[in-house]
Amino acid sequence: MLTAVTEASTSDGGGVSGTVVIAPAGRGDAHYRANLAITSLDPATLTGDTALAGAIDGRLDVDLHGTSRASLAGHARASFDRFAIESAALRSVRLESSWDTGEATIDLEVEGDDVSANLAGTMRPLDAVPRYDLRGPFRFRLAGDTMDLAVLAGRVMASGEGIGPASARAHVDFALSTVEIMAARLEAGHIVADLDTGRVVFSLD
């Protein structure tokens, strides 16, 4: 079993502290545990990508066990009370997941000035071809200089498999209860988007 007590600081004053435990599978399950506190961490410092510049505060709690990725069970939780990344336009992110035989039951909340969503469903993120099926309410605002250019709100259902846009397949269904385009307001709307190996098809009604 490998146990690491982490106390790492970055050059700009951010840091990560806590413990990580990795117990490789012997005659039983492998175990993966992490309990980490994240303080003023700038993702750009770690990735070198200036588009990710900002600051994150939060906690990560992981406790998973299994003989393989397809058998993992346990939980993984992440809570970021400050998610100040300009390109993401979010204030906070919370993720709760419970795992059984490699499948994660997900509850995801994101909050920002221009976007918010509360999505629930299932994912198999560690499969050779990851799969997901998520749904829930959302709100999106496209702000202009003096007024909102668009406000959309309603429910979204998204399911698919794969990650890369050239190989992924996905079906996304937006049932809109609020549709505001500048000064115009519509009663409702419906948008469906299908992604298939790099090709996206939209339909509106």
Short mmCIF file of C-alpha atoms in Angstrom, two decimals:
data_model
loop_
_atom_site.label_atom_id
_atom_site.label_comp_id
_atom_site.label_asym_id
_atom_site.label_seq_id
_atom_site.Cartn_x
_atom_site.Cartn_y
_atom_site.Cartn_z
CA MET A 1 0.00 0.00 0.00
CA LEU A 2 1.26 3.45 -0.95
CA THR A 3 0.24 6.39 1.25
CA ALA A 4 1.23 9.93 0.35
CA VAL A 5 0.68 12.99 2.51
CA THR A 6 0.49 15.90 0.10
CA GLU A 7 1.45 19.48 0.85
CA ALA A 8 2.24 21.13 -2.47
CA SER A 9 2.41 24.82 -3.31
CA THR A 10 2.62 26.56 -6.66
CA SER A 11 4.71 29.61 -7.49
CA ASP A 12 1.65 31.88 -7.40
CA GLY A 13 0.60 30.89 -3.88
CA GLY A 14 -1.93 28.16 -4.66
CA GLY A 15 -1.72 24.72 -3.17
CA VAL A 16 -3.04 21.20 -2.64
CA SER A 17 -2.94 19.39 0.70
CA GLY A 18 -4.28 16.07 2.02
CA THR A 19 -3.70 12.35 1.64
CA VAL A 20 -3.66 9.87 -1.24
CA VAL A 21 -3.75 6.09 -0.63
CA ILE A 22 -3.23 3.51 -3.39
CA ALA A 23 -3.41 -0.18 -2.52
CA PRO A 24 -2.76 -2.36 -5.61
CA ALA A 25 -4.84 -5.48 -6.06
CA GLY A 26 -3.32 -8.56 -4.51
CA ARG A 27 -5.66 -11.38 -3.62
CA GLY A 28 -8.50 -8.89 -3.26
CA ASP A 29 -9.60 -5.51 -4.59
CA ALA A 30 -7.37 -2.58 -5.35
CA HIS A 31 -8.23 0.52 -3.33
CA TYR A 32 -7.90 4.17 -4.34
CA ARG A 33 -8.51 6.87 -1.77
CA ALA A 34 -7.90 10.60 -1.84
CA ASN A 35 -8.92 13.42 0.47
CA LEU A 36 -7.55 16.69 -0.83
CA ALA A 37 -8.08 20.39 -0.13
CA ILE A 38 -7.41 22.79 -3.00
CA THR A 39 -6.65 26.44 -2.24
CA SER A 40 -6.25 29.27 -4.78
CA LEU A 41 -4.97 26.83 -7.38
CA ASP A 42 -4.42 28.28 -10.87
CA PRO A 43 -4.95 25.47 -13.44
CA ALA A 44 -2.81 27.38 -15.94
CA THR A 45 0.19 26.86 -13.64
CA LEU A 46 -0.21 23.09 -13.98
CA THR A 47 -1.27 22.85 -17.62
CA GLY A 48 0.55 25.78 -19.19
CA ASP A 49 -2.71 26.75 -20.92
CA THR A 50 -3.40 30.45 -20.32
CA ALA A 51 -7.06 29.91 -21.30
CA LEU A 52 -7.42 28.09 -17.96
CA ALA A 53 -5.97 30.93 -15.89
CA GLY A 54 -7.87 31.68 -12.69
CA ALA A 55 -8.25 30.33 -9.17
CA ILE A 56 -10.00 27.29 -7.71
CA ASP A 57 -10.88 26.51 -4.08
CA GLY A 58 -12.45 23.20 -3.15
CA ARG A 59 -12.25 19.63 -1.90
CA LEU A 60 -11.85 16.23 -3.53
CA ASP A 61 -12.96 13.01 -1.79
CA VAL A 62 -12.47 9.67 -3.56
CA ASP A 63 -12.91 6.13 -2.20
CA LEU A 64 -13.03 3.46 -4.92
CA HIS A 65 -12.20 -0.22 -4.95
CA GLY A 66 -12.32 -3.06 -7.46
CA THR A 67 -10.29 -5.64 -9.32
CA SER A 68 -10.49 -3.65 -12.58
CA ARG A 69 -11.86 -0.39 -13.98
CA ALA A 70 -15.05 -2.21 -14.99
CA SER A 71 -15.66 -3.39 -11.42
CA LEU A 72 -14.97 -0.19 -9.47
CA ALA A 73 -17.37 0.60 -6.63
CA GLY A 74 -17.48 3.36 -4.01
CA HIS A 75 -17.82 7.12 -4.31
CA ALA A 76 -16.13 10.20 -5.73
CA ARG A 77 -17.06 13.74 -4.71
CA ALA A 78 -15.76 17.13 -5.73
CA SER A 79 -16.88 20.52 -4.47
CA PHE A 80 -15.41 23.76 -5.77
CA ASP A 81 -16.80 26.79 -3.93
CA ARG A 82 -14.67 29.11 -6.04
CA PHE A 83 -14.27 28.28 -9.71
CA ALA A 84 -12.93 31.56 -11.01
CA ILE A 85 -11.73 30.62 -14.48
CA GLU A 86 -12.57 33.33 -16.99
CA SER A 87 -13.01 30.98 -19.94
CA ALA A 88 -15.44 28.79 -17.96
CA ALA A 89 -17.62 31.63 -16.63
CA LEU A 90 -18.57 29.60 -13.54
CA ARG A 91 -18.72 30.46 -9.85
CA SER A 92 -19.05 27.00 -8.32
CA VAL A 93 -19.14 23.32 -9.25
CA ARG A 94 -20.35 20.36 -7.20
CA LEU A 95 -20.14 16.72 -8.24
CA GLU A 96 -21.48 13.71 -6.32
CA SER A 97 -21.04 10.22 -7.72
CA SER A 98 -21.64 6.72 -6.42
CA TRP A 99 -20.01 3.85 -8.29
CA ASP A 100 -21.02 0.23 -8.88
CA THR A 101 -19.36 -2.17 -11.36
CA GLY A 102 -17.65 0.72 -13.12
CA GLU A 103 -20.80 2.81 -13.57
CA ALA A 104 -21.12 6.16 -11.82
CA THR A 105 -24.48 7.60 -10.79
CA ILE A 106 -23.95 11.34 -11.17
CA ASP A 107 -25.38 14.49 -9.60
CA LEU A 108 -23.70 17.59 -11.07
CA GLU A 109 -24.45 21.22 -10.21
CA VAL A 110 -22.79 24.17 -11.92
CA GLU A 111 -23.49 27.83 -11.19
CA GLY A 112 -22.30 30.91 -13.02
CA ASP A 113 -23.39 34.37 -14.06
CA ASP A 114 -24.36 33.19 -17.54
CA VAL A 115 -24.97 29.47 -17.11
CA SER A 116 -26.41 27.13 -14.51
CA ALA A 117 -27.39 23.47 -14.62
CA ASN A 118 -28.33 20.60 -12.32
CA LEU A 119 -27.75 17.34 -14.17
CA ALA A 120 -28.30 13.78 -12.96
CA GLY A 121 -27.81 10.43 -14.61
CA THR A 122 -25.18 7.77 -15.23
CA MET A 123 -21.73 7.60 -16.75
CA ARG A 124 -19.12 4.94 -17.48
CA PRO A 125 -16.11 7.29 -17.73
CA LEU A 126 -13.38 4.64 -17.49
CA ASP A 127 -14.59 2.30 -20.23
CA ALA A 128 -12.53 2.06 -23.41
CA VAL A 129 -15.38 4.03 -25.01
CA PRO A 130 -16.90 6.22 -22.26
CA ARG A 131 -20.71 6.42 -22.14
CA TYR A 132 -23.08 8.88 -20.48
CA ASP A 133 -26.78 9.61 -20.03
CA LEU A 134 -27.51 12.89 -18.20
CA ARG A 135 -30.55 15.14 -17.88
CA GLY A 136 -31.88 18.07 -15.86
CA PRO A 137 -32.72 21.78 -15.81
CA PHE A 138 -30.43 24.46 -17.24
CA ARG A 139 -30.28 28.18 -17.91
CA PHE A 140 -28.02 30.01 -20.38
CA ARG A 141 -27.58 33.73 -20.98
CA LEU A 142 -25.65 35.42 -23.78
CA ALA A 143 -24.90 38.92 -22.52
CA GLY A 144 -24.32 41.94 -24.73
CA ASP A 145 -22.84 45.30 -23.87
CA THR A 146 -26.12 46.91 -22.79
CA MET A 147 -28.66 44.06 -22.83
CA ASP A 148 -29.00 40.29 -22.95
CA LEU A 149 -28.74 39.02 -26.51
CA ALA A 150 -30.36 35.69 -25.62
CA VAL A 151 -31.72 33.80 -22.62
CA LEU A 152 -32.58 30.10 -22.89
CA ALA A 153 -33.89 27.91 -20.07
CA GLY A 154 -35.56 24.54 -19.75
CA ARG A 155 -34.47 20.93 -19.55
CA VAL A 156 -31.71 19.11 -21.38
CA MET A 157 -31.24 15.39 -22.04
CA ALA A 158 -27.84 14.25 -23.30
CA SER A 159 -26.69 10.73 -24.07
CA GLY A 160 -23.82 9.37 -26.04
CA GLU A 161 -20.49 7.61 -26.17
CA GLY A 162 -16.92 8.59 -26.89
CA ILE A 163 -14.99 11.79 -26.22
CA GLY A 164 -13.20 13.06 -29.32
CA PRO A 165 -15.46 15.02 -31.71
CA ALA A 166 -14.23 12.97 -34.68
CA SER A 167 -15.36 9.65 -33.17
CA ALA A 168 -17.99 10.50 -30.55
CA ARG A 169 -21.73 9.93 -30.96
CA ALA A 170 -24.23 11.96 -28.98
CA HIS A 171 -27.89 12.97 -28.90
CA VAL A 172 -28.84 16.19 -27.07
CA ASP A 173 -32.44 17.31 -26.62
CA PHE A 174 -33.29 20.80 -25.31
CA ALA A 175 -36.91 21.33 -24.21
CA LEU A 176 -37.05 25.11 -23.79
CA SER A 177 -39.51 26.80 -21.45
CA THR A 178 -37.89 30.24 -21.84
CA VAL A 179 -36.72 31.62 -25.18
CA GLU A 180 -35.73 35.29 -25.25
CA ILE A 181 -33.89 36.70 -28.26
CA MET A 182 -33.13 40.36 -27.50
CA ALA A 183 -36.56 42.01 -27.15
CA ALA A 184 -38.49 39.04 -28.53
CA ARG A 185 -39.93 36.38 -26.25
CA LEU A 186 -41.24 33.00 -27.44
CA GLU A 187 -43.55 30.74 -25.46
CA ALA A 188 -41.37 27.64 -25.83
CA GLY A 189 -38.99 25.88 -28.15
CA HIS A 190 -37.35 22.56 -28.91
CA ILE A 191 -33.82 21.96 -30.20
CA VAL A 192 -32.34 18.57 -31.01
CA ALA A 193 -28.67 18.07 -31.87
CA ASP A 194 -27.10 14.83 -33.06
CA LEU A 195 -23.34 14.33 -33.28
CA ASP A 196 -22.06 11.40 -35.31
CA THR A 197 -18.32 11.03 -36.00
CA GLY A 198 -17.65 14.70 -36.56
CA ARG A 199 -20.98 15.68 -38.14
CA VAL A 200 -23.59 17.66 -36.19
CA VAL A 201 -27.24 17.84 -37.29
CA PHE A 202 -29.65 20.33 -35.66
CA SER A 203 -33.42 20.38 -35.81
CA LEU A 204 -35.68 23.10 -34.39
CA ASP A 205 -39.39 23.29 -33.68
#
